[in-house]
C-alpha cells in the first residue's frame, strides 16, 4: 500500500473541495454501481435459466420463463401479470409454475388471457380457482377438487374426497388433468396432470366426503419469476 501511495496524488483538503474532482468521483461511483447492478441481474437470470434447464431435464415439460410485471390490488382477485404473451406461445389454460427454496416446481396459477406480449394469470389461491386434483396414500389414488382459499393464509382446500378413501396429513397433492370434465368453459380445463400443488395439512369430515386444508408448495403471492408450461411429453 505504501508503494501504491507513491503513484497516487495526495488527497489534500483542497482537492476534496474541488467541484470538478468531486463530480468525477461521483460519476465513477455511479458507473461502478450500475455495473454491479447489471452483474447481479445477469447472475439472477443465469440462475433462473439453470433452474429451468434442471426442471426440463427432470420432467417431460417445455417451459417459458417470464417475470411477474404486476399483481392484482389487495382485496381483489388473486391475479398476476407476466411480461410474455401470445408472441412467445402462451395460451389461455396453460399452467404457470413457480419454485421457492427447496420446493419442487409447483402450480401457482393458470393463464386466463394472453395479449401479444403479456399474460394474466389466475392464481390457485383465488376464490374462483377450481383445479382437479389427485393424491396417493398407501398406494391408493384419490381424486378431488382444489379450491382457492387465499383469505386463510394463502391456503387451498381439497374437496370431494370420498370418506372411504385413505387420506392423511403429509400426502402430496397433484393436478389430475380432469378439470375439463366438470367445466369445459374454464380456460384451466386444459391443465395437465401430475403437476405438484402442495401437501395435506388437516382433514375434516363433510357428510360422505372428506375435506383437507392444503399448504401449497409455493405461495403465489411471493412469486416474482414464473414458468409457463408450454407443452408436455407423455
CSV table of C-alpha atoms in Angstrom, one decimal:
chain,number,residue,atom,x,y,z
A,1,UNK,CA,0.0,0.0,0.0
A,2,UNK,CA,2.9,2.4,0.7
A,3,UNK,CA,4.4,1.7,-2.7
A,4,UNK,CA,0.9,2.3,-4.3
A,5,UNK,CA,0.6,5.6,-2.5
A,6,UNK,CA,3.7,7.0,-4.3
A,7,UNK,CA,1.8,6.8,-7.6
A,8,UNK,CA,-1.4,8.5,-6.4
A,9,UNK,CA,-1.7,12.2,-6.0
A,10,UNK,CA,-2.1,13.3,-2.4
A,11,UNK,CA,-5.7,13.7,-1.2
A,12,UNK,CA,-5.5,17.2,0.1
A,13,UNK,CA,-8.3,19.2,1.7
A,14,UNK,CA,-8.1,21.5,-1.3
A,15,UNK,CA,-8.7,18.5,-3.7
A,16,UNK,CA,-11.6,17.3,-1.5
A,17,UNK,CA,-13.2,20.7,-2.1
A,18,UNK,CA,-12.5,20.7,-5.8
A,19,UNK,CA,-16.0,20.5,-7.5
A,20,UNK,CA,-14.7,19.0,-10.7
A,21,UNK,CA,-12.9,16.2,-8.8
A,22,UNK,CA,-16.0,15.5,-6.7
A,23,UNK,CA,-18.1,15.4,-9.8
A,24,UNK,CA,-15.7,13.0,-11.5
A,25,UNK,CA,-15.6,10.8,-8.4
A,26,UNK,CA,-19.5,10.7,-8.2
A,27,UNK,CA,-19.7,9.8,-11.8
A,28,UNK,CA,-17.2,7.0,-11.4
A,29,UNK,CA,-19.1,5.7,-8.3
A,30,UNK,CA,-22.3,5.8,-10.3
A,31,UNK,CA,-20.8,3.8,-13.2
A,32,UNK,CA,-19.5,1.2,-10.8
A,33,UNK,CA,-22.8,0.9,-9.1
A,34,UNK,CA,-24.6,0.5,-12.5
A,35,UNK,CA,-22.1,-2.2,-13.5
A,36,UNK,CA,-22.6,-4.0,-10.2
A,37,UNK,CA,-26.4,-4.0,-10.6
A,38,UNK,CA,-26.0,-5.3,-14.2
A,39,UNK,CA,-23.8,-8.1,-12.9
A,40,UNK,CA,-26.3,-9.1,-10.2
A,41,UNK,CA,-29.1,-9.1,-12.8
A,42,UNK,CA,-27.1,-11.3,-15.1
A,43,UNK,CA,-26.3,-13.7,-12.2
A,44,UNK,CA,-30.0,-13.9,-11.3
A,45,UNK,CA,-31.0,-14.5,-14.9
A,46,UNK,CA,-28.4,-17.3,-15.2
A,47,UNK,CA,-29.7,-18.9,-12.0
A,48,UNK,CA,-33.2,-18.8,-13.4
A,49,UNK,CA,-32.1,-20.4,-16.7
A,50,UNK,CA,-30.2,-23.1,-14.8
A,51,UNK,CA,-33.3,-23.9,-12.7
A,52,UNK,CA,-35.4,-24.1,-15.9
A,53,UNK,CA,-32.9,-26.4,-17.5
A,54,UNK,CA,-32.9,-28.7,-14.5
A,55,UNK,CA,-36.7,-28.8,-14.3
A,56,UNK,CA,-36.9,-29.7,-18.0
A,57,UNK,CA,-34.3,-32.4,-17.6
A,58,UNK,CA,-36.3,-33.9,-14.7
A,59,UNK,CA,-39.8,-33.5,-16.1
A,60,UNK,CA,-41.3,-34.0,-19.6
A,61,UNK,CA,-42.0,-30.3,-19.8
A,62,UNK,CA,-41.2,-27.4,-22.1
A,63,UNK,CA,-41.1,-24.2,-20.2
A,64,UNK,CA,-41.1,-20.5,-20.9
A,65,UNK,CA,-39.7,-18.2,-18.1
A,66,UNK,CA,-41.2,-14.8,-17.5
A,67,UNK,CA,-41.0,-12.0,-14.9
A,68,UNK,CA,-44.0,-11.0,-12.9
A,69,UNK,CA,-44.7,-7.5,-14.0
A,70,UNK,CA,-47.8,-6.7,-12.0
A,71,UNK,CA,-50.2,-8.0,-9.3
A,72,UNK,CA,-53.9,-7.5,-8.6
A,73,UNK,CA,-54.6,-5.0,-5.9
A,74,UNK,CA,-55.0,-6.2,-2.3
A,75,UNK,CA,-58.6,-7.4,-1.7
A,76,UNK,CA,-59.3,-8.0,-5.4
A,77,UNK,CA,-59.0,-11.2,-7.4
A,78,UNK,CA,-55.7,-13.0,-7.0
A,79,UNK,CA,-54.1,-12.3,-10.3
A,80,UNK,CA,-50.6,-11.6,-11.6
A,81,UNK,CA,-49.3,-10.4,-15.0
A,82,UNK,CA,-46.4,-11.9,-16.9
A,83,UNK,CA,-44.2,-10.0,-19.3
A,84,UNK,CA,-44.6,-12.6,-22.0
A,85,UNK,CA,-47.6,-13.5,-24.1
A,86,UNK,CA,-49.0,-15.0,-27.3
A,87,UNK,CA,-46.0,-14.0,-29.3
A,88,UNK,CA,-44.0,-16.3,-27.1
A,89,UNK,CA,-46.5,-19.2,-27.4
A,90,UNK,CA,-48.6,-18.6,-24.3
A,91,UNK,CA,-52.3,-19.5,-24.5
A,92,UNK,CA,-55.2,-19.5,-22.0
A,93,UNK,CA,-55.4,-22.7,-20.0
A,94,UNK,CA,-51.6,-23.2,-19.6
A,95,UNK,CA,-50.2,-24.0,-16.2
A,96,UNK,CA,-47.9,-21.5,-14.5
A,97,UNK,CA,-45.3,-22.8,-12.2
A,98,UNK,CA,-43.1,-21.4,-9.5
A,99,UNK,CA,-40.4,-22.6,-7.2
A,100,UNK,CA,-39.5,-21.5,-3.7
A,101,UNK,CA,-36.5,-22.6,-1.7
A,102,UNK,CA,-36.2,-26.4,-1.8
A,103,UNK,CA,-39.8,-26.9,-3.0
A,104,UNK,CA,-40.5,-28.9,-6.2
A,105,UNK,CA,-41.6,-26.8,-9.2
A,106,UNK,CA,-45.3,-26.4,-8.4
A,107,UNK,CA,-48.5,-25.0,-9.8
A,108,UNK,CA,-49.2,-21.3,-8.8
A,109,UNK,CA,-51.8,-20.4,-11.4
A,110,UNK,CA,-53.3,-20.8,-14.8
A,111,UNK,CA,-53.2,-18.4,-17.8
A,112,UNK,CA,-56.5,-16.7,-18.0
A,113,UNK,CA,-55.8,-14.5,-21.0
A,114,UNK,CA,-52.9,-13.6,-23.2
A,115,UNK,CA,-52.1,-10.5,-25.2
A,116,UNK,CA,-49.2,-10.2,-27.7
A,117,UNK,CA,-46.5,-9.7,-25.0
A,118,UNK,CA,-48.3,-10.1,-21.7
A,119,UNK,CA,-50.5,-12.7,-20.0
A,120,UNK,CA,-52.8,-12.6,-17.0
A,121,UNK,CA,-52.7,-15.5,-14.6
A,122,UNK,CA,-55.4,-16.6,-12.2
A,123,UNK,CA,-53.7,-17.8,-9.0
A,124,UNK,CA,-54.7,-21.1,-7.5
A,125,UNK,CA,-55.4,-19.2,-4.2
A,126,UNK,CA,-58.2,-17.1,-5.8
A,127,UNK,CA,-61.8,-17.9,-4.7
A,128,UNK,CA,-62.8,-18.8,-8.2
A,129,UNK,CA,-60.0,-21.2,-8.9
A,130,UNK,CA,-61.0,-24.8,-9.1
A,131,UNK,CA,-58.4,-27.4,-10.2
A,132,UNK,CA,-59.0,-31.2,-10.4
A,133,UNK,CA,-56.5,-32.9,-8.1
A,134,UNK,CA,-55.3,-36.3,-7.1
A,135,UNK,CA,-53.2,-37.8,-4.3
A,136,UNK,CA,-51.8,-41.2,-3.3
A,137,UNK,CA,-52.0,-42.7,0.1
A,138,UNK,CA,-50.9,-46.3,0.8
A,139,UNK,CA,-50.8,-46.9,-2.9
A,140,UNK,CA,-54.4,-45.9,-3.3
A,141,UNK,CA,-55.2,-43.0,-5.6
A,142,UNK,CA,-58.0,-40.4,-4.7
A,143,UNK,CA,-59.3,-37.5,-6.8
A,144,UNK,CA,-61.0,-34.3,-5.7
A,145,UNK,CA,-61.0,-30.6,-6.4
A,146,UNK,CA,-58.6,-27.9,-5.1
A,147,UNK,CA,-60.4,-24.6,-4.3
A,148,UNK,CA,-58.6,-21.3,-3.7
A,149,UNK,CA,-58.7,-20.0,-0.1
A,150,UNK,CA,-56.4,-17.0,-0.1
A,151,UNK,CA,-58.1,-15.4,2.9
A,152,UNK,CA,-56.7,-18.2,5.1
A,153,UNK,CA,-53.0,-17.5,4.7
A,154,UNK,CA,-52.9,-18.3,1.0
A,155,UNK,CA,-54.1,-21.9,1.7
A,156,UNK,CA,-56.0,-24.3,-0.5
A,157,UNK,CA,-59.0,-26.5,0.2
A,158,UNK,CA,-59.2,-30.1,-1.2
A,159,UNK,CA,-62.8,-31.2,-1.5
A,160,UNK,CA,-64.9,-34.1,-2.8
A,161,UNK,CA,-62.7,-36.9,-1.4
A,162,UNK,CA,-64.8,-39.9,-0.5
A,163,UNK,CA,-64.7,-40.7,3.2
A,164,UNK,CA,-63.8,-44.3,2.4
A,165,UNK,CA,-60.6,-43.2,0.7
A,166,UNK,CA,-57.4,-43.2,2.9
A,167,UNK,CA,-56.1,-39.7,3.5
A,168,UNK,CA,-53.5,-38.4,5.9
A,169,UNK,CA,-51.5,-35.2,6.7
A,170,UNK,CA,-48.4,-35.0,4.6
A,171,UNK,CA,-50.0,-36.6,1.5
A,172,UNK,CA,-48.8,-34.8,-1.7
A,173,UNK,CA,-51.5,-33.3,-3.9
A,174,UNK,CA,-51.0,-33.2,-7.7
A,175,UNK,CA,-53.1,-31.9,-10.6
A,176,UNK,CA,-55.3,-34.7,-12.0
A,177,UNK,CA,-55.9,-33.3,-15.5
A,178,UNK,CA,-59.6,-33.8,-15.2
A,179,UNK,CA,-60.7,-30.2,-14.9
A,180,UNK,CA,-62.3,-30.3,-18.4
A,181,UNK,CA,-64.8,-33.0,-17.1
A,182,UNK,CA,-66.5,-30.6,-14.7
A,183,UNK,CA,-66.4,-27.3,-16.6
A,184,UNK,CA,-65.3,-27.2,-20.2
A,185,UNK,CA,-65.8,-23.4,-20.3
A,186,UNK,CA,-62.9,-22.8,-17.9
A,187,UNK,CA,-59.6,-21.8,-19.6
A,188,UNK,CA,-57.9,-24.0,-17.0
A,189,UNK,CA,-59.9,-27.0,-18.3
A,190,UNK,CA,-56.8,-27.9,-20.4
A,191,UNK,CA,-54.4,-28.0,-17.4
A,192,UNK,CA,-52.1,-31.1,-17.5
A,193,UNK,CA,-51.8,-33.8,-14.9
A,194,UNK,CA,-49.0,-34.6,-12.4
A,195,UNK,CA,-48.0,-31.0,-11.6
A,196,UNK,CA,-47.3,-30.7,-7.8
A,197,UNK,CA,-49.6,-28.5,-5.9
A,198,UNK,CA,-49.0,-28.9,-2.2
A,199,UNK,CA,-49.4,-31.1,0.9
A,200,UNK,CA,-52.3,-32.1,3.1
A,201,UNK,CA,-52.2,-30.4,6.5
A,202,UNK,CA,-55.6,-31.1,8.2
A,203,UNK,CA,-58.5,-33.3,7.4
A,204,UNK,CA,-62.2,-32.9,8.4
A,205,UNK,CA,-65.4,-34.9,7.6
A,206,UNK,CA,-68.0,-33.3,5.4
A,207,UNK,CA,-71.0,-35.6,5.1
A,208,UNK,CA,-70.0,-38.5,2.9
A,209,UNK,CA,-66.8,-36.7,1.9
A,210,UNK,CA,-63.5,-35.6,3.4
A,211,UNK,CA,-62.2,-32.0,3.2
A,212,UNK,CA,-58.5,-31.2,3.6
A,213,UNK,CA,-56.6,-28.0,4.1
A,214,UNK,CA,-53.6,-27.9,1.7
A,215,UNK,CA,-50.5,-25.9,2.0
A,216,UNK,CA,-49.2,-25.0,-1.5
A,217,UNK,CA,-45.6,-25.8,-2.2
A,218,UNK,CA,-45.1,-22.2,-3.5
A,219,UNK,CA,-47.0,-19.2,-2.2
A,220,UNK,CA,-48.2,-17.5,-5.4
A,221,UNK,CA,-48.1,-14.1,-3.7
A,222,UNK,CA,-44.3,-14.4,-3.3
A,223,UNK,CA,-43.5,-15.4,-6.9
A,224,UNK,CA,-41.5,-12.8,-8.9
A,225,UNK,CA,-40.5,-15.1,-11.7
A,226,UNK,CA,-42.5,-18.0,-13.1
A,227,UNK,CA,-42.5,-20.6,-15.8
A,228,UNK,CA,-45.4,-21.2,-18.3
A,229,UNK,CA,-45.8,-24.9,-19.2
A,230,UNK,CA,-45.9,-24.7,-23.0
A,231,UNK,CA,-46.1,-28.4,-23.7
A,232,UNK,CA,-45.9,-31.9,-22.1
A,233,UNK,CA,-44.3,-35.0,-23.5
A,234,UNK,CA,-46.2,-38.1,-22.5
